[in-house]
């Protein structure tokens, strides 16, 4: 092909033009012709590849080839023949201009490196989209892995481009000097490096998955993780706002992941009522007989009444004073009522911890806490079950001669 390098040069010389003018005109004409030829080849190859890939995609059941097309992989690959022809035509077009020859050759080589990076990015994005369609990879931080691969790809691409520009020996000297500036580079790209390390630790330790419900009070996040990438984690809060959290914050700060709850057999209900201390009392025989009308504790009261009477009689206890011997209390019977009611409730998981307990007395009264787990872990159902339980318990308090603590309506004493 080199013999055609002066194809137009001889014609211009025959027209009486100078040698310098003929060389420039020869180069210009060849450059225009080669550029047109490369353009036509690029368009032709692109259309052929698009047609072939579309036919293959329509005949296959997998959506992988569809994702290849949507991420423009065939279109990027179609540029390779045109780029190869351009590289091979440089010695012909710029035969008489060594400086331009070298400039265009390096430019096309760098363009080839950039094209390779585009193809790599398209393939990686295709893999990312494909993995997200697979159930086993749907909750994995695929975005972080893709970004890590692209960082390495761009790094090697930049090094190769520098090698093309400055040459091998000069490149080695450049990289040696580059090492001396590592401290400054680390300072400039601190967040990127921290995000990179954090993404690896988050993935290896399985700290967060896409779809996890997390609570991060420092950043005001309370919702589902919708994206995990190299620099940030996006959380869609329950009010549909989006909170962006730095990835490295997941390993440097404390946050709550509710995955353990969603994977368990129940969601915890932990709430208390404040019982007025002055309403607590021993139960006499009349009180016990009246409470026996409550069906779910009637058997319990009969059993306990017999045990207590037997104990008091066997120990000759003077029951003229109610505090003597063993007795039932209204708050104790109320606790038994709550526990029995929870055990019989269809929405409560009896295989998990269940209890009604007293907490440390406070100035506002005795906290009586209900601790159990609902079978349905969905937020709406969970709230409904918990409200339904406390509706029942709050309404049952007066039946046991107990009172709930409330602040007095008259607050005039606070002004004095």
Tab-separated table of N, CA and C in Angstrom, residues 208-215 221-228 233-243 245 257-259 262 379:
chain	number	residue	atom	x	y	z
A	208	UNK	N	-24.572	-4.928	54.883
A	208	UNK	CA	-25.759	-4.313	54.294
A	208	UNK	C	-26.000	-4.930	52.922
A	209	UNK	N	-27.261	-5.203	52.629
A	209	UNK	CA	-27.662	-5.658	51.303
A	209	UNK	C	-28.713	-4.713	50.744
A	210	UNK	N	-28.845	-4.733	49.444
A	210	UNK	CA	-29.919	-3.969	48.824
A	210	UNK	C	-31.254	-4.575	49.254
A	211	UNK	N	-32.138	-3.719	49.721
A	211	UNK	CA	-33.431	-4.179	50.233
A	211	UNK	C	-33.487	-4.242	51.746
A	212	UNK	N	-32.339	-4.134	52.422
A	212	UNK	CA	-32.330	-4.141	53.888
A	212	UNK	C	-32.969	-2.866	54.435
A	213	UNK	N	-33.679	-3.017	55.540
A	213	UNK	CA	-34.193	-1.856	56.267
A	213	UNK	C	-33.144	-1.479	57.305
A	214	UNK	N	-32.619	-0.255	57.202
A	214	UNK	CA	-31.614	0.212	58.153
A	214	UNK	C	-32.077	1.524	58.781
A	215	UNK	N	-31.588	1.758	59.991
A	215	UNK	CA	-31.824	3.014	60.703
A	215	UNK	C	-30.472	3.615	61.048
A	221	UNK	N	-31.499	8.605	58.452
A	221	UNK	CA	-31.973	7.576	57.523
A	221	UNK	C	-32.785	6.524	58.260
A	222	UNK	N	-33.936	6.217	57.720
A	222	UNK	CA	-34.792	5.169	58.280
A	222	UNK	C	-35.647	4.622	57.145
A	223	UNK	N	-35.135	3.582	56.494
A	223	UNK	CA	-35.852	3.031	55.347
A	223	UNK	C	-35.077	1.907	54.689
A	224	UNK	N	-35.381	1.651	53.436
A	224	UNK	CA	-34.814	0.517	52.703
A	224	UNK	C	-33.627	0.968	51.849
A	225	UNK	N	-32.578	0.153	51.829
A	225	UNK	CA	-31.413	0.423	50.994
A	225	UNK	C	-31.779	0.114	49.544
A	226	UNK	N	-31.609	1.100	48.662
A	226	UNK	CA	-31.956	0.906	47.251
A	226	UNK	C	-30.723	0.871	46.348
A	227	UNK	N	-29.582	1.319	46.857
A	227	UNK	CA	-28.375	1.303	46.021
A	227	UNK	C	-27.139	1.350	46.903
A	228	UNK	N	-26.152	0.547	46.548
A	228	UNK	CA	-24.853	0.559	47.222
A	228	UNK	C	-23.784	0.693	46.149
A	233	UNK	N	-24.243	5.108	49.872
A	233	UNK	CA	-25.354	4.160	50.026
A	233	UNK	C	-26.637	4.980	50.039
A	234	UNK	N	-27.567	4.659	49.162
A	234	UNK	CA	-28.830	5.399	49.082
A	234	UNK	C	-29.915	4.635	49.836
A	235	UNK	N	-30.612	5.370	50.706
A	235	UNK	CA	-31.683	4.794	51.513
A	235	UNK	C	-32.980	5.544	51.193
A	236	UNK	N	-33.998	4.804	50.807
A	236	UNK	CA	-35.311	5.408	50.601
A	236	UNK	C	-36.086	5.321	51.908
A	237	UNK	N	-36.276	6.475	52.537
A	237	UNK	CA	-36.966	6.521	53.815
A	237	UNK	C	-38.449	6.207	53.629
A	238	UNK	N	-39.120	5.954	54.741
A	238	UNK	CA	-40.528	5.574	54.670
A	238	UNK	C	-41.424	6.737	54.252
A	239	UNK	N	-40.886	7.978	54.279
A	239	UNK	CA	-41.651	9.106	53.745
A	239	UNK	C	-41.298	9.371	52.287
A	240	UNK	N	-40.597	8.379	51.666
A	240	UNK	CA	-40.215	8.410	50.250
A	240	UNK	C	-39.122	9.424	49.925
A	241	UNK	N	-38.506	10.022	50.935
A	241	UNK	CA	-37.321	10.831	50.688
A	241	UNK	C	-36.106	9.913	50.561
A	242	UNK	N	-35.052	10.439	49.954
A	242	UNK	CA	-33.824	9.668	49.743
A	242	UNK	C	-32.713	10.257	50.606
A	243	UNK	N	-32.079	9.425	51.399
A	243	UNK	CA	-30.926	9.827	52.197
A	243	UNK	C	-29.675	9.166	51.627
A	245	UNK	N	-25.803	8.225	52.232
A	245	UNK	CA	-24.853	7.991	53.324
A	245	UNK	C	-23.500	7.618	52.726
A	257	UNK	N	-29.393	-2.463	61.482
A	257	UNK	CA	-29.905	-3.213	60.338
A	257	UNK	C	-31.001	-4.155	60.842
A	258	UNK	N	-32.197	-4.017	60.253
A	258	UNK	CA	-33.353	-4.784	60.711
A	258	UNK	C	-33.488	-6.121	59.993
A	259	UNK	N	-32.447	-6.535	59.266
A	259	UNK	CA	-32.530	-7.789	58.530
A	259	UNK	C	-32.748	-8.988	59.457
A	262	UNK	N	-36.418	-9.213	60.112
A	262	UNK	CA	-37.200	-9.667	58.963
A	262	UNK	C	-36.956	-11.138	58.655
A	379	UNK	N	-45.117	-3.844	58.578
A	379	UNK	CA	-45.294	-2.681	59.437
A	379	UNK	C	-46.769	-2.431	59.748
